[in-house]
Amino acid sequence: WSGIAAHFRMATGCDLAAGMSVLLKVNVTFHEAYGFSLVVSDIDPAYTLGENERRKRETIAALEADGVIDLNRSLPFPTVIQRVAVISSATAAGLQDFRNHLAESPYAISTTLFEAIVQGSTAEESIIAALGEIAEREEEFDVVALIRGGGSPSDLECFNSYALSAHI
C-alpha cells in the first residue's frame, strides 16, 4: 500500500480520498477457508487526473450553455476599489500575502474576511455559504476576492463544481 500511495501522491500531488475515480490493477483470488481476496498491485494516476479534467470541461460547457459563464463580465467594475470582501481560510498563506500587498498600496483599501474552508470535501459548500453572506451585504463591497494558498491540482477540484462556479 505504501508504495502505491506514494506513487499516486507523487504523480497527482494528493492522497487517495473517498469519491475519487481510480484505475487499479488487481488480482482476485479465492481460498476455500478465507473466501475472496482482492490485492491491489498498481494504480494509474493519469486516469484520475483525466477524470478531473473531464469534469472541469463538462462544468465549463454547462456554464456556457446556461449563459452563466459571462455574467461577471456584465457587471460594472469600480474605477477605484476601496472595499474588498475576502473569502479565505484565516490561516491561508495567500491571505497574508494579499494583505501585505494591499498594505503597500498608496490607496486605502479595507478588507472584510468571510472565513471559509477552501480545499477538501467541504470547500464547495463552505465557499458557497460565504458567497451567500457577501450577497446579503453586497452594497458594502466593491469586489470579492477568493484566496487560497498553494497545493496540488487536485486540491482545486472543488472549483470544477458547477454549483460553486455558478455561484461565483
XYZ file of N, CA and C in Angstrom:
504
model
N 0.815 -1.202 0.000
C 0.000 0.000 0.000
C 0.851 1.255 0.000
N 1.904 1.278 0.814
C 2.688 2.499 0.924
C 3.333 2.871 -0.410
N 3.782 1.891 -1.176
C 4.374 2.180 -2.485
C 3.360 2.715 -3.463
N 2.174 2.119 -3.479
C 1.108 2.573 -4.384
C 0.644 3.967 -3.995
N 0.463 4.208 -2.698
C 0.019 5.518 -2.223
C 1.060 6.589 -2.535
N 2.345 6.264 -2.343
C 3.413 7.230 -2.628
C 3.472 7.539 -4.121
N 3.333 6.528 -4.951
C 3.335 6.719 -6.413
C 2.179 7.636 -6.827
N 0.992 7.402 -6.288
C -0.181 8.214 -6.605
C 0.035 9.653 -6.138
N 0.538 9.827 -4.918
C 0.765 11.155 -4.352
C 1.790 11.929 -5.188
N 2.865 11.255 -5.597
C 3.906 11.924 -6.383
C 3.357 12.372 -7.743
N 2.537 11.552 -8.363
C 2.025 11.863 -9.699
C 0.906 12.895 -9.683
N 0.060 12.876 -8.645
C -1.108 13.758 -8.622
C -0.964 14.926 -7.658
N -0.076 14.806 -6.699
C 0.075 15.863 -5.698
C -0.910 15.762 -4.564
N -1.649 14.657 -4.489
C -2.616 14.497 -3.400
C -2.696 13.031 -2.981
N -3.311 12.824 -1.833
C -3.537 11.474 -1.346
C -4.841 10.926 -1.914
N -4.936 9.617 -1.965
C -6.195 8.990 -2.351
C -7.269 9.404 -1.359
N -8.466 9.664 -1.855
C -9.556 10.108 -0.990
C -10.870 9.538 -1.487
N -11.825 9.479 -0.602
C -13.153 8.984 -0.942
C -13.740 9.824 -2.065
N -14.395 9.172 -3.007
C -15.056 9.848 -4.113
C -14.213 10.000 -5.363
N -12.911 9.693 -5.285
C -12.050 9.790 -6.464
C -12.312 8.626 -7.397
N -12.190 8.886 -8.689
C -12.221 7.814 -9.675
C -10.789 7.345 -9.868
N -10.572 6.042 -9.746
C -9.231 5.489 -9.874
C -9.255 4.272 -10.790
N -8.109 4.000 -11.399
C -7.932 2.813 -12.215
C -6.855 1.979 -11.536
N -7.246 0.777 -11.127
C -6.360 -0.085 -10.360
C -6.068 -1.372 -11.103
N -4.879 -1.923 -10.888
C -4.549 -3.266 -11.344
C -4.679 -4.157 -10.109
N -5.553 -5.168 -10.215
C -5.830 -6.009 -9.055
C -5.698 -7.484 -9.411
N -5.546 -8.279 -8.385
C -5.526 -9.728 -8.517
C -6.573 -10.280 -7.549
N -7.513 -11.029 -8.073
C -8.566 -11.611 -7.249
C -8.285 -13.096 -7.085
N -8.306 -13.542 -5.853
C -8.093 -14.970 -5.579
C -9.213 -15.474 -4.672
N -9.372 -16.785 -4.674
C -10.373 -17.397 -3.805
C -9.706 -18.516 -3.018
N -9.967 -18.524 -1.723
C -9.470 -19.567 -0.827
C -10.682 -20.168 -0.137
N -10.761 -21.473 -0.115
C -11.939 -22.136 0.453
C -12.199 -21.733 1.895
N -11.165 -21.550 2.674
C -11.349 -21.221 4.092
C -11.569 -19.725 4.323
N -10.942 -18.883 3.509
C -10.971 -17.437 3.767
C -11.829 -16.646 2.781
N -12.272 -17.255 1.707
C -13.119 -16.570 0.735
C -12.309 -15.773 -0.274
N -12.937 -14.743 -0.830
C -12.298 -13.929 -1.862
C -11.297 -12.957 -1.263
N -10.267 -12.686 -2.038
C -9.242 -11.726 -1.655
C -8.947 -10.865 -2.875
N -8.846 -9.564 -2.661
C -8.537 -8.626 -3.728
C -7.249 -7.906 -3.338
N -6.222 -8.048 -4.161
C -4.937 -7.413 -3.887
C -4.673 -6.377 -4.978
N -4.480 -5.127 -4.563
C -4.166 -4.047 -5.490
C -2.662 -4.044 -5.706
N -2.244 -4.166 -6.979
C -0.816 -4.203 -7.263
C -0.305 -2.940 -7.955
N -1.215 -2.102 -8.507
C -0.768 -0.878 -9.174
C -1.944 0.081 -9.314
N -1.622 1.354 -9.546
C -2.637 2.386 -9.749
C -2.177 3.274 -10.902
N -3.129 3.786 -11.679
C -2.816 4.664 -12.807
C -3.252 6.091 -12.461
N -2.339 6.942 -11.977
C -2.699 8.312 -11.602
C -3.230 9.133 -12.776
N -2.786 8.834 -13.992
C -3.238 9.585 -15.164
C -4.744 9.459 -15.348
N -5.299 8.315 -14.986
C -6.738 8.122 -15.089
C -7.469 9.123 -14.189
N -7.015 9.273 -12.955
C -7.652 10.196 -12.012
C -7.514 11.630 -12.489
N -6.326 12.002 -12.947
C -6.138 13.363 -13.451
C -7.014 13.623 -14.672
N -7.161 12.627 -15.535
C -8.018 12.764 -16.705
C -9.483 12.918 -16.341
N -9.922 12.223 -15.321
C -11.305 12.329 -14.847
C -11.576 13.742 -14.330
N -10.624 14.307 -13.613
C -10.779 15.678 -13.108
C -10.889 16.676 -14.262
N -10.072 16.486 -15.290
C -10.119 17.373 -16.452
C -11.456 17.237 -17.192
N -11.960 16.018 -17.297
C -13.257 15.797 -17.945
C -14.351 16.551 -17.193
N -14.358 16.444 -15.858
C -15.366 17.139 -15.054
C -15.260 18.651 -15.236
N -14.039 19.152 -15.296
C -13.832 20.591 -15.495
C -14.419 21.037 -16.831
N -14.149 20.290 -17.891
C -14.673 20.645 -19.217
C -16.197 20.572 -19.258
N -16.777 19.576 -18.593
C -18.244 19.467 -18.535
C -18.847 20.663 -17.809
N -18.212 21.097 -16.732
C -18.700 22.252 -15.984
C -18.650 23.503 -16.847
N -17.541 23.716 -17.547
C -17.419 24.885 -18.419
C -18.496 24.864 -19.499
N -18.719 23.707 -20.093
C -19.748 23.592 -21.142
C -21.139 23.894 -20.574
N -21.429 23.409 -19.377
C -22.736 23.658 -18.764
C -22.899 25.137 -18.417
N -21.837 25.769 -17.921
C -21.900 27.200 -17.610
C -22.137 28.020 -18.879
N -21.497 27.625 -19.976
C -21.708 28.307 -21.254
C -23.133 28.100 -21.754
N -23.614 26.856 -21.689
C -24.957 26.537 -22.178
C -26.032 27.275 -21.387
N -25.796 27.452 -20.095
C -26.779 28.125 -19.242
C -26.627 29.645 -19.247
N -25.633 30.150 -19.969
C -25.429 31.595 -20.035
C -24.861 32.188 -18.761
N -24.264 31.367 -17.918
C -23.753 31.827 -16.622
C -22.304 32.289 -16.719
N -21.560 31.757 -17.653
C -20.112 31.958 -17.678
C -19.699 33.415 -17.861
N -20.506 34.220 -18.511
C -20.143 35.615 -18.771
C -20.842 36.625 -17.866
N -21.564 36.166 -16.861
C -22.327 37.094 -16.026
C -21.440 38.109 -15.304
N -20.294 37.684 -14.788
C -19.420 38.631 -14.083
C -18.921 39.733 -15.000
N -18.690 39.411 -16.263
C -18.216 40.423 -17.212
C -19.256 41.511 -17.451
N -20.519 41.203 -17.202
C -21.578 42.185 -17.436
C -21.718 43.169 -16.271
N -21.052 42.903 -15.153
C -21.137 43.801 -14.000
C -20.177 44.974 -14.169
N -20.592 46.162 -13.739
C -19.671 47.305 -13.827
C -18.513 47.105 -12.849
N -17.305 47.417 -13.300
C -16.136 47.298 -12.437
C -15.836 48.673 -11.867
N -15.650 48.786 -10.564
C -15.416 50.111 -9.973
C -14.105 50.729 -10.466
N -14.128 52.032 -10.645
C -12.929 52.746 -11.073
C -11.849 52.646 -10.003
N -12.260 52.807 -8.761
C -11.343 52.683 -7.627
C -11.913 51.637 -6.675
N -11.108 50.647 -6.381
C -11.525 49.603 -5.434
C -11.091 50.040 -4.042
N -12.069 50.109 -3.139
C -11.763 50.521 -1.767
C -12.210 49.482 -0.743
N -13.218 48.673 -1.092
C -13.789 47.742 -0.107
C -13.826 46.340 -0.711
N -13.045 45.440 -0.125
C -12.896 44.099 -0.667
C -13.459 43.075 0.323
N -14.387 42.277 -0.153
C -14.856 41.121 0.613
C -13.909 39.975 0.265
N -13.321 39.361 1.268
C -12.329 38.312 1.059
C -12.865 36.994 1.575
N -12.842 35.988 0.716
C -13.194 34.625 1.116
C -11.897 33.839 1.207
N -11.614 33.316 2.384
C -10.376 32.573 2.590
C -10.415 31.880 3.938
N -9.490 30.976 4.105
C -9.223 30.435 5.430
C -8.404 31.493 6.161
N -8.675 31.692 7.429
C -7.946 32.708 8.197
C -6.463 32.391 8.273
N -6.093 31.140 8.094
C -4.692 30.735 8.209
C -4.003 30.544 6.857
N -4.666 30.856 5.769
C -4.078 30.668 4.438
C -2.895 31.613 4.236
N -1.793 31.054 3.754
C -0.610 31.878 3.486
C -0.933 32.946 2.443
N -1.761 32.595 1.490
C -2.136 33.545 0.442
C -2.870 34.759 0.985
N -3.613 34.579 2.069
C -4.346 35.698 2.664
C -3.378 36.730 3.214
N -2.367 36.286 3.919
C -1.392 37.229 4.468
C -0.624 37.931 3.359
N -0.281 37.202 2.305
C 0.386 37.823 1.152
C -0.499 38.905 0.539
N -1.784 38.597 0.390
C -2.746 39.543 -0.171
C -2.803 40.808 0.681
N -2.919 40.631 1.984
C -2.981 41.785 2.893
C -1.688 42.601 2.850
N -0.553 41.923 2.760
C 0.726 42.639 2.684
C 0.801 43.495 1.425
N 0.344 42.965 0.304
C 0.356 43.741 -0.945
C -0.579 44.944 -0.846
N -1.736 44.754 -0.236
C -2.658 45.881 -0.078
C -2.068 46.944 0.838
N -1.348 46.521 1.869
C -0.737 47.473 2.796
C 0.329 48.320 2.107
N 0.956 47.787 1.074
C 1.977 48.520 0.319
C 1.362 49.497 -0.690
N 0.063 49.374 -0.918
C -0.615 50.226 -1.885
C -0.719 51.656 -1.353
N -0.654 52.641 -2.238
C -0.838 54.030 -1.795
C -2.311 54.361 -1.518
N -3.201 53.417 -1.806
C -4.631 53.642 -1.624
C -5.125 52.972 -0.349
N -6.149 53.538 0.233
C -6.754 52.957 1.437
C -7.773 51.901 1.000
N -7.413 50.659 1.185
C -8.294 49.562 0.790
C -8.623 48.756 2.040
N -9.902 48.646 2.328
C -10.315 47.868 3.501
C -10.759 46.473 3.060
N -10.549 45.508 3.935
C -10.961 44.133 3.650
C -11.839 43.617 4.781
N -12.768 42.777 4.403
C -13.599 42.069 5.374
C -13.474 40.591 5.056
N -13.043 39.812 6.025
C -12.831 38.383 5.819
C -14.117 37.606 6.063
N -14.455 36.766 5.120
C -15.532 35.800 5.256
C -14.845 34.437 5.240
N -14.680 33.884 6.439
C -13.922 32.637 6.554
C -14.643 31.486 5.871
N -13.840 30.679 5.190
C -14.367 29.509 4.504
C -13.273 28.455 4.430
N -13.696 27.235 4.294
C -12.771 26.140 4.010
C -12.567 26.172 2.512
N -11.317 26.262 2.057
C -11.066 26.478 0.641
C -10.434 25.284 -0.069
N -10.342 24.156 0.607
C -9.938 22.924 -0.059
C -10.483 21.755 0.734
N -10.624 20.627 0.053
C -11.159 19.442 0.709
C -12.630 19.233 0.396
N -13.200 18.219 1.020
C -14.549 17.779 0.674
C -15.648 18.773 1.050
N -15.399 19.674 1.990
C -16.432 20.639 2.387
C -16.184 22.038 1.821
N -15.171 22.196 0.976
C -14.830 23.514 0.443
C -15.970 24.122 -0.374
N -16.549 23.323 -1.263
C -17.614 23.851 -2.126
C -18.746 24.457 -1.294
N -19.238 23.706 -0.359
C -20.341 24.165 0.498
C -19.936 25.396 1.316
N -18.722 25.390 1.828
C -18.247 26.490 2.660
C -18.089 27.783 1.858
N -17.537 27.689 0.660
C -17.348 28.878 -0.178
C -18.692 29.425 -0.643
N -19.622 28.537 -0.996
C -20.962 28.983 -1.406
C -21.649 29.716 -0.253
N -21.488 29.220 0.967
C -22.082 29.881 2.135
C -21.481 31.281 2.317
N -20.165 31.407 2.155
C -19.514 32.715 2.277
C -20.010 33.669 1.190
N -20.157 33.163 -0.031
C -20.696 33.998 -1.116
C -22.111 34.481 -0.785
N -22.895 33.609 -0.154
C -24.247 33.991 0.252
C -24.235 35.109 1.286
N -23.319 35.023 2.244
C -23.194 36.078 3.258
C -22.814 37.406 2.614
N -21.911 37.352 1.660
C -21.482 38.575 0.969
C -22.636 39.155 0.156
N -23.395 38.287 -0.508
C -24.533 38.755 -1.314
C -25.547 39.504 -0.466
N -25.717 39.082 0.776
C -26.653 39.763 1.673
C -26.164 41.171 2.040
N -24.863 41.420 1.863
C -24.277 42.721 2.219
C -23.576 43.352 1.010
N -24.009 43.020 -0.192
C -23.269 43.394 -1.395
C -23.015 44.884 -1.546
N -23.890 45.732 -1.016
C -23.680 47.174 -1.153
C -22.482 47.671 -0.345
N -21.958 46.830 0.539
C -20.803 47.216 1.363
C -19.462 46.974 0.663
N -19.467 46.314 -0.499
C -18.207 45.898 -1.123
C -18.146 46.292 -2.587
N -16.912 46.542 -3.042
C -16.673 46.841 -4.451
C -16.390 45.566 -5.238
N -15.638 44.656 -4.633
C -15.257 43.404 -5.284
C -15.157 42.297 -4.240
N -15.076 41.078 -4.752
C -14.860 39.901 -3.912
C -13.568 39.238 -4.362
N -12.733 38.865 -3.400
C -11.502 38.129 -3.689
C -11.600 36.777 -3.000
N -11.381 35.722 -3.759
C -11.367 34.366 -3.223
C -9.911 33.927 -3.193
N -9.395 33.666 -2.006
C -7.962 33.414 -1.836
C -7.737 32.075 -1.165
N -6.773 31.348 -1.728
C -6.316 30.115 -1.078
C -4.831 30.006 -1.315
N -4.183 29.215 -0.500
C -2.739 29.046 -0.636
C -2.421 28.066 -1.740
N -1.200 27.566 -1.719
C -0.765 26.611 -2.735
C -1.447 25.268 -2.568
N -0.920 24.296 -3.227
C -1.478 22.954 -3.163
C -1.432 22.294 -4.519
N -1.890 21.091 -4.535
C -1.854 20.308 -5.766
C -3.053 20.648 -6.657
N -2.976 20.271 -7.925
C -4.129 20.499 -8.812
C -5.402 19.839 -8.282
N -5.262 18.701 -7.637
C -6.469 18.036 -7.135
C -7.078 18.790 -5.948
N -6.276 19.627 -5.264
C -6.823 20.452 -4.187
C -7.767 21.517 -4.736
N -7.660 21.786 -6.040
C -8.516 22.780 -6.685
C -9.780 22.162 -7.279
N -9.960 20.881 -7.080
C -11.069 20.154 -7.702
C -12.432 20.757 -7.371
N -12.604 21.305 -6.176
C -13.911 21.886 -5.828
C -14.297 23.014 -6.777
N -13.299 23.664 -7.405
C -13.597 24.762 -8.324
C -14.076 24.268 -9.685
N -14.073 22.956 -9.888
C -14.640 22.373 -11.101
C -16.118 22.052 -10.925
N -16.649 22.342 -9.779
C -18.057 22.084 -9.490
C -18.947 23.118 -10.183
N -20.007 22.651 -10.811
C -20.946 23.571 -11.455
C -21.568 24.513 -10.423
N -22.009 23.968 -9.291
C -22.695 24.783 -8.289
C -21.804 25.926 -7.798
N -20.566 25.619 -7.457
C -19.660 26.670 -6.976
C -19.342 27.663 -8.094
N -19.061 27.173 -9.271
C -18.749 28.065 -10.395
C -19.913 28.991 -10.707
N -21.118 28.465 -10.687
C -22.297 29.283 -10.970
C -22.498 30.346 -9.884
N -22.247 29.989 -8.633
C -22.366 30.974 -7.557
C -21.321 32.090 -7.709
N -20.119 31.707 -8.076
C -19.077 32.712 -8.281
C -19.478 33.648 -9.392
